[in-house]
Coordinates of N, CA, C and O in Angstrom, one line a residue:
X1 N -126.4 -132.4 -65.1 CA -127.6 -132.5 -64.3 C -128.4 -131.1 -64.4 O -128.1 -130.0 -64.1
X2 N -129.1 -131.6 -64.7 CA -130.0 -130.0 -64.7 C -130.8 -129.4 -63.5 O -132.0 -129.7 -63.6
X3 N -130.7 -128.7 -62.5 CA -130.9 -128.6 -61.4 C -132.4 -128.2 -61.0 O -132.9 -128.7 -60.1
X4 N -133.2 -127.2 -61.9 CA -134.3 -127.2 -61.8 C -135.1 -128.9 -61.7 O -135.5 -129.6 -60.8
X5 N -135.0 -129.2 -63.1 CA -135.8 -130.8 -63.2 C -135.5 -131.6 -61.8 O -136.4 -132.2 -61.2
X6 N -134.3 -131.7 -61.4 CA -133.8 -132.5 -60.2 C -135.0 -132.3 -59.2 O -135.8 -133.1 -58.9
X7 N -134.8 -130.6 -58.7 CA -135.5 -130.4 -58.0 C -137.3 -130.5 -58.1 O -138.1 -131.2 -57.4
X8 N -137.4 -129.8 -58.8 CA -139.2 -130.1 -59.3 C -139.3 -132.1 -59.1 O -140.4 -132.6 -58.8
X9 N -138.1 -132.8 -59.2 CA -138.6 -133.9 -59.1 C -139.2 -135.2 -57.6 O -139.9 -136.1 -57.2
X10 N -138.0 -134.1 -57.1 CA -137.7 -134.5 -55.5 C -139.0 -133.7 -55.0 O -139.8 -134.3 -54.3
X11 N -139.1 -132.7 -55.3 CA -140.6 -132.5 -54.4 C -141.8 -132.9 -55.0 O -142.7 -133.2 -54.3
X12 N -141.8 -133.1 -56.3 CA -143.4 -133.8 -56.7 C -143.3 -135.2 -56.0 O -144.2 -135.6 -55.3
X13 N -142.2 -136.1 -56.0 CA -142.1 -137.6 -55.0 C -141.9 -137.3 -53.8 O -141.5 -138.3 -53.1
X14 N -142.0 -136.2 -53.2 CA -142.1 -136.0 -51.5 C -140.8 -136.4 -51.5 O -140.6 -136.7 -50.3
X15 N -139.4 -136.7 -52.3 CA -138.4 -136.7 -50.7 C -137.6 -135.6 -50.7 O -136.5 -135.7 -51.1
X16 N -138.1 -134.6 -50.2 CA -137.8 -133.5 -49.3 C -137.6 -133.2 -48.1 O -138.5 -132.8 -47.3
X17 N -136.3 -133.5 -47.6 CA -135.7 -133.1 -46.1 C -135.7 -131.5 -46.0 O -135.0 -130.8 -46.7
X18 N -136.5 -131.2 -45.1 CA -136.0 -129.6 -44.5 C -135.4 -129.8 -43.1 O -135.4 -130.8 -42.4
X19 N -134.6 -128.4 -42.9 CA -134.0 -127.7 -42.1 C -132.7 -128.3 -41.6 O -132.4 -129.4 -42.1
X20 N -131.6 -127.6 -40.7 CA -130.8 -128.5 -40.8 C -130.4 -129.5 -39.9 O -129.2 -129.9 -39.9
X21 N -131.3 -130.2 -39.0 CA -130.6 -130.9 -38.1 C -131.5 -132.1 -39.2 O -130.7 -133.0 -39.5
X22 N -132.8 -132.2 -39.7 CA -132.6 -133.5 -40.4 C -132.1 -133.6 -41.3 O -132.3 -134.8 -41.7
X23 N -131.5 -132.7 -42.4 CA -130.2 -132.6 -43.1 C -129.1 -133.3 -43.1 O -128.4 -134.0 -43.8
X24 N -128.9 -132.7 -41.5 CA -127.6 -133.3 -41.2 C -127.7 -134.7 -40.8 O -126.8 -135.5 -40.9
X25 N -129.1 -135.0 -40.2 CA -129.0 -136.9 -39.9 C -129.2 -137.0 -41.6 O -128.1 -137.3 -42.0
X26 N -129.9 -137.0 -42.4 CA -129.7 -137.4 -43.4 C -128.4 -138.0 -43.9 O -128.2 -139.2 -44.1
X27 N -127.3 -136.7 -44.2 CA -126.1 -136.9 -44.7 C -125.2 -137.7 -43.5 O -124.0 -138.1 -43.9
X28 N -125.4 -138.1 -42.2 CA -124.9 -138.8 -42.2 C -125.2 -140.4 -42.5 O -124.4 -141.3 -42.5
X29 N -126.3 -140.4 -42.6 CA -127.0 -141.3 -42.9 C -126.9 -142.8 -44.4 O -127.0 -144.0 -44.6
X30 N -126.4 -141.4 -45.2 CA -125.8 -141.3 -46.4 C -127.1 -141.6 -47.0 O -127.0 -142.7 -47.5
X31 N -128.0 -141.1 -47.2 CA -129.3 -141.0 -47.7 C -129.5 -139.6 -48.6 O -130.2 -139.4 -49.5
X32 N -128.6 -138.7 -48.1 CA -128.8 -137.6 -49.0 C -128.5 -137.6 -50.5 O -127.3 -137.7 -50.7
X33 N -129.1 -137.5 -51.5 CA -128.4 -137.6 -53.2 C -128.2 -136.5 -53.4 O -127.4 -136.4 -54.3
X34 N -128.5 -134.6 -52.9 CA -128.3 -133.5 -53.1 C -128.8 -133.1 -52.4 O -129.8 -133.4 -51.9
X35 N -127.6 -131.5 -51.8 CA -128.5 -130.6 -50.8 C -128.2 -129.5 -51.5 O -127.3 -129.3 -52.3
X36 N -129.1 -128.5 -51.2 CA -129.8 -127.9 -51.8 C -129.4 -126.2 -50.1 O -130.1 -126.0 -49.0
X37 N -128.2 -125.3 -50.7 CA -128.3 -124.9 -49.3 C -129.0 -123.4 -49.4 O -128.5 -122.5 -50.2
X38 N -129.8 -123.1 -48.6 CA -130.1 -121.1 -48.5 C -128.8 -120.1 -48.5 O -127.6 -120.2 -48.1
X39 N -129.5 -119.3 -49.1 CA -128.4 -118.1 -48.8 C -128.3 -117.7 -47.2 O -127.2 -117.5 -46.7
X40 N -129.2 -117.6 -46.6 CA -129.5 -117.8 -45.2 C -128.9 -119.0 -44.2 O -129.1 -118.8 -43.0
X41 N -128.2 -120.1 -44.4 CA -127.3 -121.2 -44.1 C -126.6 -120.8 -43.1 O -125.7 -120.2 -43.5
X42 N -126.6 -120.8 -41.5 CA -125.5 -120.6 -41.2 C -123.7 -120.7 -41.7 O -123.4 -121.8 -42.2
X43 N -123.1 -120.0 -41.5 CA -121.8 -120.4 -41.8 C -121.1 -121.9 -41.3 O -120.7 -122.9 -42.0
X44 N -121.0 -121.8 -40.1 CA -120.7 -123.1 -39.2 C -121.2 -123.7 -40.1 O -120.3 -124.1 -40.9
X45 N -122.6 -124.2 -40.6 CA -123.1 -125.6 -41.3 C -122.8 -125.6 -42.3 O -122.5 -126.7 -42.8
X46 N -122.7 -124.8 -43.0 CA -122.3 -125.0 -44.9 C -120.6 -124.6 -44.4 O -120.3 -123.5 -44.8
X47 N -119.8 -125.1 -43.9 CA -118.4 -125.7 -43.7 C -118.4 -126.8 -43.1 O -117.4 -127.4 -43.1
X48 N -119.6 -127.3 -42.3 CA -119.6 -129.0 -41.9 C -119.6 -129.6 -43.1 O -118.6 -130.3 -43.2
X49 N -120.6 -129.3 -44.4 CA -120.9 -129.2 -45.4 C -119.7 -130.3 -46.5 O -119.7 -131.5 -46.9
X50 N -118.7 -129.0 -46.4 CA -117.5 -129.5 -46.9 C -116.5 -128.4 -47.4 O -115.4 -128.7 -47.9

């Protein structure tokens, strides 16, 4: 998977979820295909994460 193309693709078709509480309804949602996390991420959340 090549990560740039992924991404350039997801935002030219608008489906870009920001921040993390609709992240997180996302993935539970099971609608998420990739997250994409900041270096800035709380800790807590990128260990909900996995």
């Amino acid at each position: 998977m090549d990560f740039n193309a992924s991404l350039r693709r997801a935002i030219k078709t608008g489906n870009v979820i920001l921040g993390q509480n609709n992240t997180e309804k996302c993935i539970k949602e099971g609608k998420a295909q990739m997250v994409v996390v900041a270096a800035n991420c709380p800790e807590n959340f990128k260990n909900q994460l996995g």
